[in-house]
Structure formats: C-alpha cells, structure tokens
Amino acid sequence: MTTNNIIVLCAFIAYMIIMIVIGFVCSKGNKNNEDYFLGGRNLGSWTAAMSAQASDMSGWLLMGLPGAVYLAGTGEAWIAVGLLIGTILNWYIVSARLRKYTIVAGNSLTIPSFFKNRYRDHKNIIKIVSASIIAVFFTVYTASAFSSGAKLFATLFSDSASGDENYNRVYVIGLIVAAVVILVYTFMGGFKAVCTTDLIQGLMMIVAILSVPVLAYATLTFDTGFSSALAAKGVEQPAQFLNFFVNGDGTPVSAVSIISNLAWGLGYFGMPHILVRFMAVKSNEEIKKSRKIAVVWVIISLTASCLIGLIARGYLTAQLDDATSESVFIRTIQQLFSGNGVLIFIGGIFLCGILAAIMSTADSQLLVTASAVSEDLYKGAVKKNASEKSSLLVGKIAVAVVAVIAFFIALNPKSSIMGLVSDAWAGFGSAFGPVVLLALFWKRSTLSGAISGMATGALTVIIWDYIPLVNGQTLYAATNLYSLVVGFGLALIVNVIVSLLSKKPSKEIMDEFDSIKNIEV
C-alpha cells in the first residue's frame, strides 16, 4: 500500500470510528421499540430533513448519476429533474398528513403497521404482504449500497483496473468493511443513531459535492474553454453533450427515455426509509421547516452531481468507460488533491463524503427491514404477544440475515450500482406508492384494494425487469420503458377498481379519515 493510500485510509478510519461512537452514545437512550425504530417521534427539522435526503440519495448520488452523465451527457439529467419533483411533492403533500395519520391510527411505528391500522386488517394480511415486500426489495437496495462501498475501496486501494484479480480482492475486503461498520452502529443505536449519523453524513455529502466540481471546473478552465476541453478529451460535438435532448452518441433523447427518467419521482411516495422520517418528526411546525431544508438540499446536490459528470469528462486525464464510469467522482478527487500529504488527506475527507452517502442509506434500509420483520411479521403473524425485548432481537437477527444476503448479491465487482438502485426503487414505488397516496387522500380506499394494488405493483416490476417474454428479452429490454411507470400505473388502477367493487369502509374508518384535517399533533 502506498503512502497516499495510507493517508486516505487514516481519514476513513477516523470517520468510521466517529460513526460507531455515535451508535454507542445513542444506544443509551433506547428504552423501547418506539425509541429504537422511530427515535421516540422526536426528530428536529434539520435532522429530519438531512436524514431523509441523505438516506434517499446513497452512493447513487455520488457514483451512479455522475457516471451516467459522464458517459452520455446532460441527456441523463432527466432523472435528477424527476427526483426533484418527487421530493417536493412528497414533502409538501405526504409528510404532514402521514405523520398525523400514523399517530391517530394506533400510533403506528412502521409503514406496514399503518396500513394495518388504517384499514382495520385484523388478520394482519396487509402487514405480512408489505413487510415481505420490504424484506425482498431492501435486500437488493442494501446490496447497491454495499457495492458502492466496495467499489470505493477497490478504486482507492487497488493498483489494478476493474476486473483484475487484485481489484477483485480489494473489492471484497471493502465490501466486508462497509457491511461490518454499518451493522455495528445500526445494531447499537437504532433510529437515533441512524438519523444523527445521517445529519453529519448529509452535511459531509453537500460539502464534497459542491466543492469538487467547482474546484475541478476552475482548474480545467484556467487556460482553456470548457467546450475546448471536452473536444480535447474525445467529445466530438460538445454542444450536443450539453444538450438535455441529445444522447451522448448524438441521437435525440426519446420520449420513452424522458418519461422513464421523470418517473423516478413517483418512487418517493413508496420509499419506507424516507416515509418513516416523516412519521418521526417532532411536530407539524418542524415538518414545515424540514421541507425547505430538504428541497434546497436536493436542488443543490442533484445539480452538483450532474455537474461532476460533465466537468470530469473534460477534466480527467484518464478517460473512463462503462465498467469504470461510476468511479468518476473518486477519480476527480484523486486528481484534484495530489502532490503532498496535506492535500491527499483533504481529498480523503472529501472521499468520506462518498462513504457517508453509502452508509446513510444502507443503515436506514437495514433499520426499516428490522422494524418490518420484528413489528410486522414476528409480532403480527408469528407471536402476537411477543415482548418488546424478543421482537427487537428478532429484528436485529433479520438485519444480519438481510446484510448477509445483500453481501452475496453485491459480491460481483461488475454489479451496477445504478441497476440495483433502479430495480429496488421501482419495486417500492410501484408496490407502496399508490397505496400510500390512496390511504392518505381517498377515504373510499379499501383493504382488498390496497392488497391487490400492492401485489400488482410488486409483481409487475419483477415480471417487467426479470422475465424474458419477448423473443428472449425482458419487457424492459424490448421497450426501454422503466418498470416503475407501468407498475405504478397498474397498481393505482387495480387499487381503485377493486376498492370500488368492494364493500365501503366502516363508519369508524371514515370518521377517522375525516378527523385528520382537524388534528394538530
């Protein structure tokens, strides 16, 4: 290992120790399941906003998106536009009403519990179905975070290119380190630890993602124009590379591609690890503050993420291909901060921003999985009179199991961060998004409608993305239409039709629904 690597590694070790210490400190305040899974519903505005957005973006923000823009230009930025729209709608339409409704509906601690209490599902069918969906798709989502961490380590501490034996060996070591550190502080501190570390990590991410493109652009354009720099690095038509409606190869961005990328915004309505932040906010007043913080954070971070990909295309000395494009932010930092120990250590701190993005998402996913298994599957179906101690133990075991499965999914160094995130995002958005919206805003929505819509959304994504139905191709490969578009639409339609064909909800449910607008909590 080189001196440069040792300096960067010191920065990483210091950062990870701080995260573990936070987990230990936060563990002192966990007295019951509500403390462990929702932090006692006591999140402040900054913590709620930064935790929601940091857990949302993950390594995808600093690796997947910049890599896609680096290869194809601003034609890939439509995803960022869709995510911004989705973030705004989620905070301004869903957050406050979901928080109030989950308190009124039996003080629900999880999204599956809210569904159960909202629809008076005494057989716990919807809890079991939704908790099972959470366990499946969060395993894939967690794998994307682990893969991000492993690629970060392999890119930094391997002397070989992607796919070489040395690279693969360091990739596995990085995978183990990322998984162990995340598990340790999530186990110890629960929701408070996750949200506190997310606040720190969100701030680190924003500093890194703002500073790096500004410094790289200033360095790049010191004695040349940006278009000239792009042309010098092989971009034949720089104007098209910077055109929102043109792909990297010069072809027009199709309507299907724009619709698919904008549809990423629909996913927010069904993301359990984001929705649970709304449930945990201290008050409605804090939510109003959180909205503003979150939206500003997202605008800045998504814009800067796209700029990293664009600027790096002209800045990086060594050009990247499909296999290495997701390391674009790492390579840019390495090239910027080189030459002496102080600069390299500063670069190491910025690289911790990537580690922060990865860890802030993985810990949230593991915690939501734990709550789903312990509160919704174990207490909801297996042992209804289980003590809080035993259900908490089951949840922690579930976290370990999910982490192990995610580890093996991410074991392939060639696995795509963007692909893994895309699959999980579509699954959650399609399965839960329509159910959440209709449960909150349509009193005629019924239990049978919710279950039917949920199952339709999840199955549609699986069929669309994984089963070859058209000449040996999946429907996604044949159409290039994102499965979230189809899954969300079908789930919404099925939910509405089945609800209208079902018996009307009871007067108790109707009255509870109407009472939400007059409740201040």
PDB file of C-alpha atoms in Angstrom, residues 61-74 209 211-221 225-235 241-242 303-321 324-336:
ATOM      1  CA  LEU A  61     -25.798  10.359  -5.972  1.00  0.00           C
ATOM      2  CA  LEU A  62     -22.006  10.448  -5.995  1.00  0.00           C
ATOM      3  CA  MET A  63     -21.292   7.421  -8.177  1.00  0.00           C
ATOM      4  CA  GLY A  64     -24.238   6.208 -10.266  1.00  0.00           C
ATOM      5  CA  LEU A  65     -25.651   9.530 -11.528  1.00  0.00           C
ATOM      6  CA  PRO A  66     -22.303  11.274 -12.234  1.00  0.00           C
ATOM      7  CA  GLY A  67     -21.173   8.128 -14.063  1.00  0.00           C
ATOM      8  CA  ALA A  68     -24.260   8.118 -16.276  1.00  0.00           C
ATOM      9  CA  VAL A  69     -23.884  11.840 -17.094  1.00  0.00           C
ATOM     10  CA  TYR A  70     -20.143  11.373 -17.726  1.00  0.00           C
ATOM     11  CA  LEU A  71     -20.882   8.805 -20.424  1.00  0.00           C
ATOM     12  CA  ALA A  72     -23.985  10.277 -22.048  1.00  0.00           C
ATOM     13  CA  GLY A  73     -24.080  13.993 -21.211  1.00  0.00           C
ATOM     14  CA  THR A  74     -26.989  16.038 -19.871  1.00  0.00           C
ATOM     15  CA  ILE A 209     -20.436  17.541  -3.884  1.00  0.00           C
ATOM     16  CA  SER A 211     -16.522  21.803  -3.614  1.00  0.00           C
ATOM     17  CA  VAL A 212     -15.208  19.201  -6.038  1.00  0.00           C
ATOM     18  CA  PRO A 213     -16.961  20.326  -9.264  1.00  0.00           C
ATOM     19  CA  VAL A 214     -16.205  23.991  -8.525  1.00  0.00           C
ATOM     20  CA  LEU A 215     -12.503  23.295  -7.962  1.00  0.00           C
ATOM     21  CA  ALA A 216     -12.295  20.965 -10.970  1.00  0.00           C
ATOM     22  CA  TYR A 217     -14.013  23.494 -13.250  1.00  0.00           C
ATOM     23  CA  ALA A 218     -11.751  26.317 -12.076  1.00  0.00           C
ATOM     24  CA  THR A 219      -8.674  24.182 -12.702  1.00  0.00           C
ATOM     25  CA  LEU A 220      -9.931  22.969 -16.078  1.00  0.00           C
ATOM     26  CA  THR A 221     -10.920  26.366 -17.489  1.00  0.00           C
ATOM     27  CA  GLY A 225     -12.626  26.946 -22.579  1.00  0.00           C
ATOM     28  CA  PHE A 226     -14.863  24.142 -21.319  1.00  0.00           C
ATOM     29  CA  SER A 227     -16.021  23.148 -24.813  1.00  0.00           C
ATOM     30  CA  SER A 228     -12.418  23.031 -25.987  1.00  0.00           C
ATOM     31  CA  ALA A 229     -11.519  20.808 -23.036  1.00  0.00           C
ATOM     32  CA  LEU A 230     -14.377  18.421 -23.905  1.00  0.00           C
ATOM     33  CA  ALA A 231     -13.278  18.286 -27.532  1.00  0.00           C
ATOM     34  CA  ALA A 232      -9.694  17.560 -26.472  1.00  0.00           C
ATOM     35  CA  LYS A 233     -10.946  14.550 -24.489  1.00  0.00           C
ATOM     36  CA  GLY A 234     -12.788  12.981 -27.420  1.00  0.00           C
ATOM     37  CA  VAL A 235     -16.247  14.614 -27.255  1.00  0.00           C
ATOM     38  CA  PHE A 241     -23.056  16.679 -24.995  1.00  0.00           C
ATOM     39  CA  LEU A 242     -24.500  19.634 -23.047  1.00  0.00           C
ATOM     40  CA  THR A 303     -27.324  19.822  -9.762  1.00  0.00           C
ATOM     41  CA  ALA A 304     -23.820  19.329  -8.413  1.00  0.00           C
ATOM     42  CA  SER A 305     -23.962  15.570  -9.072  1.00  0.00           C
ATOM     43  CA  CYS A 306     -24.736  16.167 -12.744  1.00  0.00           C
ATOM     44  CA  LEU A 307     -22.006  18.817 -12.959  1.00  0.00           C
ATOM     45  CA  ILE A 308     -19.459  16.340 -11.604  1.00  0.00           C
ATOM     46  CA  GLY A 309     -20.119  14.018 -14.545  1.00  0.00           C
ATOM     47  CA  LEU A 310     -19.996  16.828 -17.109  1.00  0.00           C
ATOM     48  CA  ILE A 311     -16.891  18.568 -15.782  1.00  0.00           C
ATOM     49  CA  ALA A 312     -14.989  15.328 -15.191  1.00  0.00           C
ATOM     50  CA  ARG A 313     -15.430  14.423 -18.870  1.00  0.00           C
ATOM     51  CA  GLY A 314     -13.135  17.313 -19.753  1.00  0.00           C
ATOM     52  CA  TYR A 315     -11.040  17.331 -16.572  1.00  0.00           C
ATOM     53  CA  LEU A 316      -9.896  13.735 -16.045  1.00  0.00           C
ATOM     54  CA  THR A 317      -6.618  12.796 -17.671  1.00  0.00           C
ATOM     55  CA  ALA A 318      -7.535   9.110 -17.909  1.00  0.00           C
ATOM     56  CA  GLN A 319     -10.866   8.552 -19.647  1.00  0.00           C
ATOM     57  CA  LEU A 320     -13.394   6.114 -18.195  1.00  0.00           C
ATOM     58  CA  ASP A 321     -15.563   3.500 -19.883  1.00  0.00           C
ATOM     59  CA  THR A 324     -15.281   2.368 -14.609  1.00  0.00           C
ATOM     60  CA  SER A 325     -17.629   5.343 -15.124  1.00  0.00           C
ATOM     61  CA  GLU A 326     -19.184   5.019 -11.652  1.00  0.00           C
ATOM     62  CA  SER A 327     -15.785   5.872 -10.135  1.00  0.00           C
ATOM     63  CA  VAL A 328     -15.795   9.317 -11.792  1.00  0.00           C
ATOM     64  CA  PHE A 329     -16.174  11.297  -8.538  1.00  0.00           C
ATOM     65  CA  ILE A 330     -13.418   9.260  -6.874  1.00  0.00           C
ATOM     66  CA  ARG A 331     -11.042   9.789  -9.803  1.00  0.00           C
ATOM     67  CA  THR A 332     -11.772  13.527  -9.873  1.00  0.00           C
ATOM     68  CA  ILE A 333     -10.928  13.894  -6.177  1.00  0.00           C
ATOM     69  CA  GLN A 334      -7.737  11.874  -6.597  1.00  0.00           C
ATOM     70  CA  GLN A 335      -6.586  14.069  -9.469  1.00  0.00           C
ATOM     71  CA  LEU A 336      -7.515  17.302  -7.666  1.00  0.00           C
TER      72      LEU A 336
END
